[in-house]
mmCIF file with all atom_site columns, C-alpha atoms in Angstrom:
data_model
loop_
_atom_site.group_PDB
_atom_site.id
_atom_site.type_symbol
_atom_site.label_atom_id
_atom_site.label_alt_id
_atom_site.label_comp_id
_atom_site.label_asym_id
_atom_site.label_entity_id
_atom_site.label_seq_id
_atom_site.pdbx_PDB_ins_code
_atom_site.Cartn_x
_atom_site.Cartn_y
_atom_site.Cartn_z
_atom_site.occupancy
_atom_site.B_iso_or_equiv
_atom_site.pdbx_formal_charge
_atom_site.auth_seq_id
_atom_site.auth_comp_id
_atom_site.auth_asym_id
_atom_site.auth_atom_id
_atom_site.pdbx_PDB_model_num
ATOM 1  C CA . UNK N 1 1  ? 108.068 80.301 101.641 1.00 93.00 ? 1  UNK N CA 1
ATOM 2  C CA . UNK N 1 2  ? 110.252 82.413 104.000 1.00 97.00 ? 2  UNK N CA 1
ATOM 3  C CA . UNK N 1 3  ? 108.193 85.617 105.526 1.00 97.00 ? 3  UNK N CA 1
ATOM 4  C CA . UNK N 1 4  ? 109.945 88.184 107.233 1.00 97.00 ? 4  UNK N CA 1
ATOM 5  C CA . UNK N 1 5  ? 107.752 90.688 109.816 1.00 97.00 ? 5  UNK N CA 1
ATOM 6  C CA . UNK N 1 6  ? 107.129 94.674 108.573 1.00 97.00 ? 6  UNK N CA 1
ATOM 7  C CA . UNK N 1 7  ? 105.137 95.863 111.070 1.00 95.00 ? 7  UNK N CA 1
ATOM 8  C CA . UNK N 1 8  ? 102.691 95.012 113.743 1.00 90.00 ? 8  UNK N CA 1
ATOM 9  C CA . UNK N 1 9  ? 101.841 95.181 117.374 1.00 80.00 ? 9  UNK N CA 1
ATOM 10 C CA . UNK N 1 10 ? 104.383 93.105 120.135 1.00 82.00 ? 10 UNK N CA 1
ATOM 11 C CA . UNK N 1 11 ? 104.658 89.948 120.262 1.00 89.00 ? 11 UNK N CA 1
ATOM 12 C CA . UNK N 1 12 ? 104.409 89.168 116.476 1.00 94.00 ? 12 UNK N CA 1
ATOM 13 C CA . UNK N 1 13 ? 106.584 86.143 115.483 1.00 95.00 ? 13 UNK N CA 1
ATOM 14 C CA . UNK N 1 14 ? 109.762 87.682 113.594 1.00 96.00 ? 14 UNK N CA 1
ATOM 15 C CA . UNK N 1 15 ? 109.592 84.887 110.885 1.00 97.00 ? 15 UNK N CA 1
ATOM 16 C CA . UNK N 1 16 ? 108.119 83.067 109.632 1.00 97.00 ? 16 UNK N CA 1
ATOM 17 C CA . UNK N 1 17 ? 108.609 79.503 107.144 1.00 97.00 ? 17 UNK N CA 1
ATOM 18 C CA . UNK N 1 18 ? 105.947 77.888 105.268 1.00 95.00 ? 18 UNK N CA 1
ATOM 19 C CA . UNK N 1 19 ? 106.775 73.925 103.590 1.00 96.00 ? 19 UNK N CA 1
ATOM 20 C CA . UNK N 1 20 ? 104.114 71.946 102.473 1.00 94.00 ? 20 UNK N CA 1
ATOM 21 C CA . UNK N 1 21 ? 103.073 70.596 105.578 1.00 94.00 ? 21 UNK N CA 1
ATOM 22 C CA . UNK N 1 22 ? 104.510 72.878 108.198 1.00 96.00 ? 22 UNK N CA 1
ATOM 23 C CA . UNK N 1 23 ? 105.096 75.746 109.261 1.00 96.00 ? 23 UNK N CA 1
ATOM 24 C CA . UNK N 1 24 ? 108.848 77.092 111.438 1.00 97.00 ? 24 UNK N CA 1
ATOM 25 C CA . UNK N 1 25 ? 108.031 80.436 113.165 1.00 96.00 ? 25 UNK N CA 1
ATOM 26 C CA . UNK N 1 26 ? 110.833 82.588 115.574 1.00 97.00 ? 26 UNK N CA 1
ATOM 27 C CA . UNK N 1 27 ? 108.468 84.743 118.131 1.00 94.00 ? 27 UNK N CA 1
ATOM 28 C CA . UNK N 1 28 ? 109.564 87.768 119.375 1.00 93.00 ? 28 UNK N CA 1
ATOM 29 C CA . UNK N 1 29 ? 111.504 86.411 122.155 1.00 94.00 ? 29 UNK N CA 1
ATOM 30 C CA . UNK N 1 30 ? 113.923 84.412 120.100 1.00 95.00 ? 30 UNK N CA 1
ATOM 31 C CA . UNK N 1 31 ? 112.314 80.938 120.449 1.00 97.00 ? 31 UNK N CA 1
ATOM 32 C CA . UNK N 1 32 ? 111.697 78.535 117.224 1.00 98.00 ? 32 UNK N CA 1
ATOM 33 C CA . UNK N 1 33 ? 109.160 76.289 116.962 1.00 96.00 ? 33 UNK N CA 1
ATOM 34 C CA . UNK N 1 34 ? 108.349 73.833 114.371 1.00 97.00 ? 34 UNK N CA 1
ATOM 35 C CA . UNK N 1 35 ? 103.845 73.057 114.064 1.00 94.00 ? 35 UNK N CA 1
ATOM 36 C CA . UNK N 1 36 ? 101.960 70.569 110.796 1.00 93.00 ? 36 UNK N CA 1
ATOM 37 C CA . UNK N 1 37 ? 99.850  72.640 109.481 1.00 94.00 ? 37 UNK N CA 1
ATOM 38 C CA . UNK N 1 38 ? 97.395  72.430 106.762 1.00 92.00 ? 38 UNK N CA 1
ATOM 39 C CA . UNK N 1 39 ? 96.511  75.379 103.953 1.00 92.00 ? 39 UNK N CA 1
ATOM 40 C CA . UNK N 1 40 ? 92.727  76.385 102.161 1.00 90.00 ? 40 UNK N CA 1
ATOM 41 C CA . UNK N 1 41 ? 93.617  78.758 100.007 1.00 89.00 ? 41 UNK N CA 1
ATOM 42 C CA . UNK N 1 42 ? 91.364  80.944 98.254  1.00 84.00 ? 42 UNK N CA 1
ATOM 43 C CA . UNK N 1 43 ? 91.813  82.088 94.324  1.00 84.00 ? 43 UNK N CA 1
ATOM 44 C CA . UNK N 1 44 ? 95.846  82.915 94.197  1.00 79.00 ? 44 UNK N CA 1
ATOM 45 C CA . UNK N 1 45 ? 95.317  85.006 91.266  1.00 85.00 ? 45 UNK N CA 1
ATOM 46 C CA . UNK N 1 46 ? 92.996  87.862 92.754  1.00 90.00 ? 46 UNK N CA 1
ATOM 47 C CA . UNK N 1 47 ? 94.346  89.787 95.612  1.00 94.00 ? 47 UNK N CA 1
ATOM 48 C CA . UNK N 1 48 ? 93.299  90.425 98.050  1.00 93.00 ? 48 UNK N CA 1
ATOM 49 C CA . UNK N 1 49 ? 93.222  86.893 98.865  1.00 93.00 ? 49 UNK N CA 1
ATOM 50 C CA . UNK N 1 50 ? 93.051  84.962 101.571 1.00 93.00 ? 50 UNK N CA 1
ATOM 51 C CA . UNK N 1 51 ? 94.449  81.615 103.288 1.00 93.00 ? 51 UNK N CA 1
ATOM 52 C CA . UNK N 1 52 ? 93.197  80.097 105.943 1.00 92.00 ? 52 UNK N CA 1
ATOM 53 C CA . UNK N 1 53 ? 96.598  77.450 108.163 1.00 93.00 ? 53 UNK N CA 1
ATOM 54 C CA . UNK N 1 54 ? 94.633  75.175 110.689 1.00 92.00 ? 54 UNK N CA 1
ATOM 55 C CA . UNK N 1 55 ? 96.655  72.910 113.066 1.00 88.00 ? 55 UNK N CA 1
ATOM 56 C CA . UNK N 1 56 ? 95.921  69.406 113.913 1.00 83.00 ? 56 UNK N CA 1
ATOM 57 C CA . UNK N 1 57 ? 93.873  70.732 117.186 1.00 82.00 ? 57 UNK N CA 1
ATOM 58 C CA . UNK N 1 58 ? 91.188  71.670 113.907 1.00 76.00 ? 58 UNK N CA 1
ATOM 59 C CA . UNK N 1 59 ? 88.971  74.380 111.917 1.00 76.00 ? 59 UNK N CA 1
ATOM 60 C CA . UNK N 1 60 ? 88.331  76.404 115.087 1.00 80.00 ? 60 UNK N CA 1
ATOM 61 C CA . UNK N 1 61 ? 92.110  76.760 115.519 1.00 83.00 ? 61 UNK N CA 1
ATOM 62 C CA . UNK N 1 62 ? 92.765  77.971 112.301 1.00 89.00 ? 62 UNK N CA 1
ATOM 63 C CA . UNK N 1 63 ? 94.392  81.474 111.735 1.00 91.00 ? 63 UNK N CA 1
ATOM 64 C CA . UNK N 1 64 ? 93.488  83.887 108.826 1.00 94.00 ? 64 UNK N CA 1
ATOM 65 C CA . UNK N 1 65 ? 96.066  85.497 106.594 1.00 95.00 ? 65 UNK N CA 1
ATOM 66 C CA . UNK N 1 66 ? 94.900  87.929 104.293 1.00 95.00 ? 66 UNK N CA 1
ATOM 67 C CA . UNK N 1 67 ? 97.324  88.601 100.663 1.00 95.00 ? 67 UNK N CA 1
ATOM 68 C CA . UNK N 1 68 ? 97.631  91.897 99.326  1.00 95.00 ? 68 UNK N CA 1
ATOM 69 C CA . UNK N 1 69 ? 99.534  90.549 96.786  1.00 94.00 ? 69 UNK N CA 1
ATOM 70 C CA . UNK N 1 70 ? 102.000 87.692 96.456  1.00 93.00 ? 70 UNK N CA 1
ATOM 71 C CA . UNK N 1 71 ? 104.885 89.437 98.313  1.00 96.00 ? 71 UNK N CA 1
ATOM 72 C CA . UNK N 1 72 ? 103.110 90.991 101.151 1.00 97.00 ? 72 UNK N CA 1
ATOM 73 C CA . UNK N 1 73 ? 100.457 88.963 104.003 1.00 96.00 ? 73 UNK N CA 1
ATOM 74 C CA . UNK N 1 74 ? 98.917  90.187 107.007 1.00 96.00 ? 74 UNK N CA 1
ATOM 75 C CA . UNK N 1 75 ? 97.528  88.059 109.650 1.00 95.00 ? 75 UNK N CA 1
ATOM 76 C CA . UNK N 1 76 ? 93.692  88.686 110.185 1.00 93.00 ? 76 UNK N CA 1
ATOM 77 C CA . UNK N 1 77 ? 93.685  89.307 114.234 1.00 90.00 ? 77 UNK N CA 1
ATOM 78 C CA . UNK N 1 78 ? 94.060  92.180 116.423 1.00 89.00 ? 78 UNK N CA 1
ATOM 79 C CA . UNK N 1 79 ? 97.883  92.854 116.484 1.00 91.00 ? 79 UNK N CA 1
ATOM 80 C CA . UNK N 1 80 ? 97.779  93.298 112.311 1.00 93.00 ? 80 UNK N CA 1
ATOM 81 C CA . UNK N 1 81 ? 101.172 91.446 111.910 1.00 96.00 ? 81 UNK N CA 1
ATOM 82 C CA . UNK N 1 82 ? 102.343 92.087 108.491 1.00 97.00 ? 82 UNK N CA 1
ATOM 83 C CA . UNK N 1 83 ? 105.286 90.116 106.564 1.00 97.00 ? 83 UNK N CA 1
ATOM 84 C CA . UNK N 1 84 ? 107.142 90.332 103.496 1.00 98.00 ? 84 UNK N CA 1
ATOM 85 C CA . UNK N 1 85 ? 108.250 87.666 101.359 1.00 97.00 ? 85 UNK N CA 1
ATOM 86 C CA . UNK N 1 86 ? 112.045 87.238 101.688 1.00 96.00 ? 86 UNK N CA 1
#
């Protein structure tokens, strides 16, 4: 789905789009780029919940995002970037 950032330190990507085996993200300077990705997804009916989006480079690549409910996802690191679902 298409994610739109809320709030969150500098240099968060802007956007974000998930498909089935990808991910397109705009950074904060303006420049796309287009990654595969794979998804392990917790429970999707209890929230919080989490999802864990690994690259091809593997598990200790991977990058947390954390659900506090269907329509809102922050990403588990320092800079807190949070998106809504647009």
């Amino acid at each position: 789905g298409k994610w739109k950032l809320t709030s969150g330190a500098a240099r968060c990507n802007t956007s974000m789009n998930y498909a089935a085996k990808s991910v397109t993200q705009v950074d904060w300077q303006g420049n796309t780029s287009t990654i595969a990705v794979t998804y392990v997804a917790g429970d999707s009916t209890k929230f919080p919940a989490t999802v864990y989006v690994m690259t091809d480079a593997g598990i200790a690549y991977h990058v947390t995002y954390i659900f506090a409910s269907k329509d809102k996802v922050t990403i588990d690191t320092a800079a807190m970037c949070t998106y809504a679902r647009v």
